[in-house]
């Protein structure tokens, strides 16, 4: 199931010009504005997040047992600076690290199935540069290692645009995604 799901995510990362960093178990991490300058980095990661939620909700958990339903993911993203590097000698791996990445992971872990959760840093960029993206304040919530943070829901629909509605619910699995600003956008 993860192979089928990640193949969809990989195709979406190419479609949105989002750079895939890694997958760890059921976690998928991607970033914008890292490999090349992307003025619209926050919008790209928001659209990528929307499309990954939609793709997951159309992916059967088990093709031989459709009664198990479809995959549900949680998504979170954040914008800010990151450090990128190749780490390790035996099995070198390109990765990104920093508070922005940690915060993106916290946005995901505090999200809900089929929901897109973003930090105030990302929301401010989206409000200023892409007001067409509907955001609703979630309010201040406790974030491990950060204290209370103002966070936002990014609303999505299943027809390709952004709307202020919830989605359908099926099956269940968790996934990570994020966004980093020139920073870059890190999607966990």
Backbone as CSV, one residue per row, in Angstrom:
resi,resn,N_x,N_y,N_z,CA_x,CA_y,CA_z,C_x,C_y,C_z
1,UNK,0.810,-1.184,0.000,0.000,0.000,0.000,0.863,1.262,0.000
2,UNK,1.925,1.268,0.820,2.791,2.444,0.843,3.466,2.668,-0.502
3,UNK,3.839,1.579,-1.198,4.434,1.734,-2.532,3.469,2.448,-3.469
4,UNK,2.206,2.026,-3.465,1.206,2.653,-4.337,0.989,4.109,-3.951
5,UNK,0.925,4.371,-2.658,0.698,5.730,-2.180,1.891,6.630,-2.493
6,UNK,3.111,6.149,-2.206,4.291,6.974,-2.434,4.565,7.191,-3.915
7,UNK,4.169,6.258,-4.753,4.282,6.491,-6.192,3.413,7.687,-6.590
8,UNK,2.219,7.769,-6.032,1.344,8.923,-6.292,1.980,10.206,-5.760
9,UNK,2.523,10.155,-4.539,3.159,11.333,-3.956,4.367,11.771,-4.781
10,UNK,5.169,10.805,-5.248,6.331,11.141,-6.076,5.897,11.837,-7.361
11,UNK,4.838,11.344,-7.991,4.324,11.995,-9.201,3.833,13.402,-8.890
12,UNK,3.153,13.574,-7.773,2.682,14.903,-7.378,3.853,15.833,-7.073
13,UNK,4.921,15.295,-6.489,6.083,16.144,-6.198,6.687,16.673,-7.496
14,UNK,6.694,15.849,-8.542,7.169,16.323,-9.851,6.203,17.358,-10.431
15,UNK,4.906,17.093,-10.327,3.902,18.019,-10.863,3.998,19.401,-10.226
16,UNK,4.286,19.445,-8.928,4.316,20.716,-8.189,5.728,21.270,-8.021
17,UNK,6.722,20.591,-8.586,8.120,20.990,-8.440,8.491,21.123,-6.960
18,UNK,8.151,20.069,-6.224,8.453,19.940,-4.800,9.530,18.867,-4.681
19,UNK,10.535,19.106,-3.855,11.657,18.182,-3.733,11.414,17.188,-2.602
20,UNK,11.382,15.900,-2.951,11.209,14.845,-1.946,12.529,14.654,-1.210
21,UNK,12.464,14.736,0.104,13.651,14.522,0.925,13.791,13.052,1.284
22,UNK,12.727,12.466,1.847,12.814,11.070,2.267,11.450,10.530,2.664
23,UNK,11.410,9.207,2.776,10.284,8.533,3.410,10.864,7.690,4.540
24,UNK,10.179,7.705,5.658,10.570,6.874,6.795,9.293,6.197,7.272
25,UNK,9.165,4.914,6.993,7.937,4.211,7.347,6.762,4.827,6.620
26,UNK,5.793,5.328,7.376,4.632,5.943,6.745,4.778,7.459,6.643
27,UNK,5.988,7.973,6.838,6.233,9.412,6.781,6.887,9.802,5.455
28,UNK,6.388,10.886,4.860,6.906,11.398,3.589,7.293,12.851,3.833
29,UNK,8.552,13.201,3.583,8.996,14.572,3.800,9.456,15.181,2.484
30,UNK,8.960,16.387,2.214,9.304,17.100,0.987,9.518,18.571,1.323
31,UNK,10.148,19.296,0.398,10.504,20.688,0.654,10.388,21.496,-0.637
32,UNK,10.111,22.788,-0.502,10.141,23.703,-1.646,11.188,24.777,-1.385
33,UNK,11.565,25.480,-2.439,12.473,26.624,-2.350,13.853,26.240,-1.820
34,UNK,14.254,25.010,-2.059,15.553,24.549,-1.574,16.524,24.349,-2.726
35,UNK,16.102,23.611,-3.731,16.966,23.274,-4.861,17.087,24.460,-5.813
36,UNK,15.995,25.207,-5.970,15.995,26.418,-6.789,15.062,27.429,-6.139
37,UNK,15.248,28.708,-6.486,14.407,29.759,-5.909,12.974,29.604,-6.414
38,UNK,12.023,29.584,-5.494,10.602,29.480,-5.828,9.856,30.546,-5.034
39,UNK,9.561,31.642,-5.687,8.856,32.742,-5.031,7.522,32.284,-4.437
40,UNK,6.899,31.304,-5.087,5.585,30.802,-4.657,5.697,29.533,-3.808
41,UNK,6.782,29.398,-3.048,7.050,28.172,-2.293,5.914,27.773,-1.355
42,UNK,5.320,28.710,-0.651,4.251,28.362,0.293,3.008,27.876,-0.447
43,UNK,2.692,28.499,-1.570,1.552,28.050,-2.371,1.807,26.656,-2.931
44,UNK,3.022,26.411,-3.407,3.367,25.082,-3.943,3.175,23.994,-2.890
45,UNK,3.662,24.259,-1.670,3.560,23.232,-0.638,2.107,23.046,-0.213
46,UNK,1.323,24.131,-0.207,-0.104,24.023,0.139,-0.853,23.206,-0.911
47,UNK,-0.556,23.455,-2.190,-1.214,22.685,-3.257,-0.759,21.229,-3.238
48,UNK,0.522,21.011,-2.980,1.033,19.648,-2.863,0.340,18.935,-1.702
49,UNK,0.205,19.612,-0.574,-0.484,19.035,0.585,-1.916,18.673,0.222
50,UNK,-2.613,19.594,-0.428,-3.994,19.343,-0.847,-4.077,18.105,-1.729
51,UNK,-3.183,18.024,-2.701,-3.238,16.914,-3.653,-2.818,15.584,-3.033
52,UNK,-1.924,15.617,-2.035,-1.565,14.360,-1.367,-2.731,13.839,-0.532
53,UNK,-3.456,14.736,0.119,-4.644,14.316,0.876,-5.657,13.686,-0.074
54,UNK,-5.876,14.333,-1.206,-6.830,13.806,-2.188,-6.374,12.458,-2.730
55,UNK,-5.083,12.337,-3.064,-4.554,11.076,-3.607,-4.684,9.951,-2.584
56,UNK,-4.371,10.249,-1.336,-4.482,9.229,-0.292,-5.930,8.784,-0.126
57,UNK,-6.857,9.735,-0.164,-8.266,9.392,0.059,-8.852,8.567,-1.079
58,UNK,-8.094,8.441,-2.181,-8.520,7.620,-3.318,-7.690,6.336,-3.432
59,UNK,-6.847,6.066,-2.446,-5.970,4.896,-2.458,-6.500,3.844,-1.489
60,UNK,-6.827,2.689,-2.039,-7.317,1.600,-1.194,-6.220,1.130,-0.243
61,UNK,-6.596,0.856,0.991,-5.646,0.301,1.952,-5.181,-1.069,1.471
62,UNK,-6.103,-1.880,0.992,-5.787,-3.220,0.492,-6.620,-3.461,-0.762
63,UNK,-5.958,-3.557,-1.919,-6.695,-3.720,-3.181,-7.465,-5.037,-3.226
64,UNK,-7.017,-6.036,-2.485,-7.720,-7.320,-2.455,-8.888,-7.326,-1.468
65,UNK,-8.919,-6.343,-0.598,-9.987,-6.232,0.403,-10.492,-4.791,0.460
66,UNK,-11.231,-4.357,-0.557,-11.673,-2.960,-0.605,-12.527,-2.537,0.590
67,UNK,-13.082,-3.507,1.294,-13.898,-3.173,2.466,-13.066,-2.530,3.578
68,UNK,-11.725,-2.638,3.493,-10.861,-1.986,4.476,-10.862,-0.470,4.303
69,UNK,-11.337,-0.006,3.156,-11.451,1.429,2.936,-10.217,2.046,2.308
70,UNK,-10.115,3.334,2.484,-9.091,4.142,1.839,-8.137,4.726,2.872
71,UNK,-7.000,5.175,2.399,-5.964,5.737,3.260,-6.367,7.142,3.708
72,UNK,-6.191,7.411,4.977,-6.340,8.758,5.532,-4.961,9.210,5.987
73,UNK,-4.594,10.423,5.656,-3.321,10.955,6.137,-3.563,12.254,6.882
74,UNK,-2.600,12.607,7.713,-2.543,13.927,8.339,-1.408,14.659,7.647
75,UNK,-1.572,15.947,7.466,-0.534,16.733,6.807,-0.243,17.972,7.637
76,UNK,1.027,18.337,7.694,1.425,19.569,8.352,2.570,20.211,7.606
77,UNK,2.589,21.545,7.590,3.737,22.220,6.993,4.066,23.505,7.724
78,UNK,5.302,23.950,7.490,5.856,25.118,8.150,6.800,25.803,7.177
79,UNK,7.031,27.085,7.364,7.963,27.835,6.518,9.058,28.444,7.380
80,UNK,10.287,28.396,6.872,11.414,28.959,7.596,12.722,28.395,7.089
81,UNK,13.832,28.795,7.702,15.155,28.347,7.247,15.448,26.902,7.643
82,UNK,16.226,26.232,6.801,16.684,24.871,7.096,18.159,24.760,6.740
83,UNK,18.781,23.733,7.269,20.141,23.372,6.886,20.032,22.066,6.120
84,UNK,20.672,22.013,4.953,20.675,20.765,4.183,22.104,20.246,4.116
85,UNK,22.228,18.919,4.104,23.553,18.325,4.101,23.437,16.845,3.767
86,UNK,24.550,16.278,3.347,24.652,14.830,3.206,25.270,14.341,4.506
87,UNK,24.572,13.425,5.176,25.053,12.921,6.462,25.357,11.436,6.355
88,UNK,26.339,11.009,7.118,26.707,9.599,7.165,27.814,9.247,6.200
89,UNK,28.620,8.255,6.582,29.700,7.763,5.731,29.345,6.428,5.094
90,UNK,28.786,5.545,5.878,28.477,4.205,5.384,27.314,4.213,4.401
91,UNK,26.244,4.908,4.749,25.075,5.064,3.879,24.734,6.544,3.796
92,UNK,25.496,7.311,3.021,25.258,8.754,2.969,23.832,9.065,2.515
93,UNK,23.270,10.106,3.139,21.892,10.471,2.841,21.757,11.979,2.872
94,UNK,21.091,12.540,1.853,20.785,13.965,1.834,19.599,14.204,2.752
95,UNK,19.699,15.215,3.605,18.592,15.513,4.512,18.540,17.000,4.820
96,UNK,17.471,17.406,5.459,17.353,18.772,5.962,17.095,18.685,7.457
97,UNK,17.624,19.663,8.183,17.461,19.678,9.630,17.184,21.098,10.078
98,UNK,16.727,21.214,11.302,16.511,22.520,11.903,15.137,22.657,12.527
99,UNK,14.936,23.780,13.182,13.685,24.049,13.878,12.490,24.053,12.923
100,UNK,12.692,24.525,11.697,11.600,24.549,10.716,11.093,23.144,10.433
101,UNK,12.014,22.203,10.295,11.645,20.808,10.029,10.927,20.223,11.244
102,UNK,11.465,20.481,12.437,10.826,19.979,13.658,9.414,20.538,13.809
103,UNK,9.254,21.816,13.516,7.937,22.441,13.628,6.970,21.849,12.598
104,UNK,7.446,21.578,11.388,6.592,20.945,10.370,6.110,19.587,10.864
105,UNK,7.009,18.828,11.481,6.626,17.520,12.027,5.584,17.680,13.128
106,UNK,5.703,18.726,13.934,4.713,18.984,14.991,3.371,19.399,14.392
107,UNK,3.405,20.127,13.282,2.146,20.487,12.613,1.438,19.214,12.146
108,UNK,2.206,18.277,11.599,1.614,17.009,11.146,1.077,16.206,12.317
109,UNK,1.869,16.057,13.366,1.442,15.199,14.477,0.241,15.780,15.221
110,UNK,0.025,17.083,15.114,-1.132,17.718,15.741,-2.282,17.939,14.766
111,UNK,-2.133,17.439,13.550,-3.206,17.546,12.563,-4.232,16.446,12.811
112,UNK,-5.213,16.357,11.940,-6.255,15.334,12.008,-6.333,14.628,10.665
113,UNK,-6.911,13.425,10.617,-7.022,12.721,9.332,-7.710,13.580,8.269
114,UNK,-7.121,13.590,7.074,-7.613,14.332,5.911,-7.599,15.840,6.107
115,UNK,-6.778,16.315,7.042,-6.670,17.753,7.299,-5.253,18.226,7.013
116,UNK,-5.158,19.498,6.644,-3.875,20.155,6.392,-3.702,21.226,7.459
117,UNK,-2.633,21.130,8.216,-2.372,21.980,9.369,-1.089,22.753,9.105
118,UNK,-1.107,24.067,9.272,0.122,24.826,9.028,0.409,25.781,10.174
119,UNK,1.661,26.186,10.212,2.139,27.119,11.223,1.717,28.539,10.866
120,UNK,1.839,29.416,11.842,1.553,30.827,11.601,2.519,31.402,10.565
121,UNK,3.776,30.953,10.573,4.757,31.448,9.596,4.279,31.180,8.172
122,UNK,3.791,29.971,7.913,3.277,29.644,6.578,1.992,30.399,6.288
123,UNK,1.112,30.492,7.287,-0.168,31.180,7.096,0.047,32.644,6.725
124,UNK,1.010,33.305,7.357,1.275,34.716,7.046,1.730,34.892,5.599
125,UNK,2.570,33.993,5.126,3.021,34.056,3.729,1.844,33.830,2.789
126,UNK,1.036,32.823,3.084,-0.119,32.529,2.227,-1.111,33.685,2.229
127,UNK,-1.383,34.273,3.394,-2.326,35.399,3.474,-1.838,36.587,2.653
128,UNK,-0.544,36.857,2.733,0.019,38.018,2.042,0.141,37.800,0.538
129,UNK,0.667,36.655,0.138,0.985,36.440,-1.273,-0.053,35.629,-2.033
130,UNK,-0.871,34.854,-1.322,-1.839,33.965,-1.981,-3.148,33.941,-1.192
131,UNK,-3.842,35.082,-1.150,-5.064,35.160,-0.339,-6.189,34.245,-0.820
132,UNK,-6.031,33.649,-2.005,-7.045,32.710,-2.504,-7.042,31.394,-1.728
133,UNK,-5.981,31.140,-0.982,-5.898,29.906,-0.194,-6.662,30.131,1.115
134,UNK,-7.758,29.391,1.324,-8.557,29.610,2.530,-7.900,29.021,3.775
135,UNK,-7.733,29.868,4.754,-7.155,29.473,6.033,-8.154,29.781,7.137
136,UNK,-8.253,28.902,8.096,-9.058,29.163,9.287,-8.165,28.987,10.501
137,UNK,-8.176,29.957,11.403,-7.364,29.810,12.608,-7.825,28.605,13.421
138,UNK,-6.883,27.816,13.839,-7.194,26.717,14.747,-7.110,27.225,16.183
139,UNK,-6.381,28.318,16.344,-6.167,28.861,17.676,-4.805,28.449,18.199
140,UNK,-4.549,28.849,19.422,-3.276,28.505,20.055,-3.383,27.097,20.612
141,UNK,-2.403,26.271,20.242,-2.380,24.901,20.756,-0.983,24.605,21.300
142,UNK,-0.893,23.731,22.301,0.426,23.381,22.838,1.186,22.501,21.844
143,UNK,2.405,22.913,21.531,3.262,22.172,20.609,4.498,21.726,21.380
144,UNK,4.748,20.423,21.372,5.876,19.856,22.110,7.177,20.561,21.721
145,UNK,7.893,21.030,22.713,9.173,21.679,22.487,9.071,23.135,22.057
146,UNK,7.839,23.652,21.865,7.668,25.022,21.378,6.778,25.864,22.287
147,UNK,6.018,25.228,23.151,5.017,25.955,23.932,3.755,26.119,23.094
148,UNK,2.984,27.144,23.383,1.758,27.370,22.614,2.076,28.101,21.321
149,UNK,1.455,27.644,20.242,1.647,28.273,18.928,0.295,28.517,18.276
150,UNK,0.196,29.603,17.548,-0.979,29.885,16.719,-0.842,29.038,15.461
151,UNK,-1.870,28.266,15.143,-1.820,27.409,13.954,-3.097,27.575,13.142
152,UNK,-3.072,27.042,11.927,-4.172,27.251,10.983,-4.495,25.968,10.236
153,UNK,-5.752,25.846,9.838,-6.187,24.795,8.913,-6.178,25.376,7.514
154,UNK,-5.686,24.597,6.569,-5.774,24.941,5.147,-6.870,24.045,4.593
155,UNK,-7.912,24.645,4.024,-9.031,23.839,3.537,-8.808,23.400,2.107
156,UNK,-9.305,22.212,1.801,-9.152,21.646,0.464,-10.460,21.007,0.025
157,UNK,-10.565,20.745,-1.279,-11.697,19.981,-1.792,-11.145,18.872,-2.659
158,UNK,-11.994,18.156,-3.346,-11.558,17.023,-4.150,-11.720,17.285,-5.631
159,UNK,-11.896,18.554,-6.018,-12.021,18.922,-7.427,-10.844,19.766,-7.891
160,UNK,-9.816,19.865,-7.090,-8.614,20.563,-7.515,-8.454,21.959,-6.976
161,UNK,-9.502,22.582,-6.438,-9.385,23.940,-5.934,-9.423,23.957,-4.425
162,UNK,-9.252,25.135,-3.856,-9.354,25.286,-2.414,-10.766,25.739,-2.075
163,UNK,-11.375,25.130,-1.100,-12.690,25.547,-0.604,-12.704,25.399,0.911
164,UNK,-13.682,25.989,1.546,-13.810,25.912,3.002,-14.750,24.786,3.388
165,UNK,-14.291,23.561,3.224,-15.096,22.394,3.592,-14.193,21.309,4.139
166,UNK,-14.779,20.434,4.919,-14.061,19.247,5.374,-14.098,18.203,4.278
167,UNK,-13.520,17.050,4.531,-13.467,16.002,3.514,-14.158,14.741,3.975
168,UNK,-14.123,13.742,3.122,-14.703,12.451,3.487,-13.699,11.682,4.341
169,UNK,-14.163,10.726,5.094,-13.274,9.951,5.964,-13.377,8.484,5.615
170,UNK,-12.223,7.836,5.502,-12.151,6.399,5.226,-10.880,5.856,5.852
171,UNK,-10.797,4.553,6.089,-9.574,3.897,6.536,-8.734,4.738,7.489
172,UNK,-7.437,4.431,7.628,-6.577,5.267,8.455,-5.107,4.898,8.344
173,UNK,-4.287,5.901,8.113,-2.830,5.791,8.206,-2.318,7.207,8.398
174,UNK,-1.192,7.363,9.020,-0.631,8.688,9.223,0.547,8.889,8.294
175,UNK,0.720,10.105,7.852,1.848,10.439,6.997,2.374,11.796,7.403
176,UNK,3.622,12.060,7.094,4.230,13.347,7.370,4.503,14.085,6.080
177,UNK,4.483,15.378,6.168,4.803,16.250,5.048,5.156,17.630,5.608
178,UNK,5.889,18.503,4.896,6.232,19.830,5.415,6.622,20.900,4.400
179,UNK,6.949,22.185,4.813,7.353,23.319,3.971,8.454,24.203,4.592
180,UNK,9.465,24.737,3.840,10.601,25.521,4.366,10.825,26.810,3.577
181,UNK,11.083,27.955,4.184,11.242,29.220,3.458,12.688,29.652,3.408
182,UNK,13.079,30.291,2.433,14.423,30.653,2.008,15.345,30.786,3.183
183,UNK,15.038,30.218,3.395,14.349,29.166,4.017,14.101,28.108,2.969
184,UNK,12.978,27.809,2.920,12.349,26.817,2.087,11.054,26.478,2.769
185,UNK,10.315,25.567,2.158,9.109,25.069,2.806,9.303,23.601,3.054
186,UNK,8.968,23.162,4.215,9.152,21.771,4.581,7.803,21.151,4.838
187,UNK,7.584,20.026,4.218,6.303,19.324,4.293,6.571,17.991,4.944
188,UNK,5.931,17.699,6.025,6.174,16.463,6.751,4.885,15.724,6.906
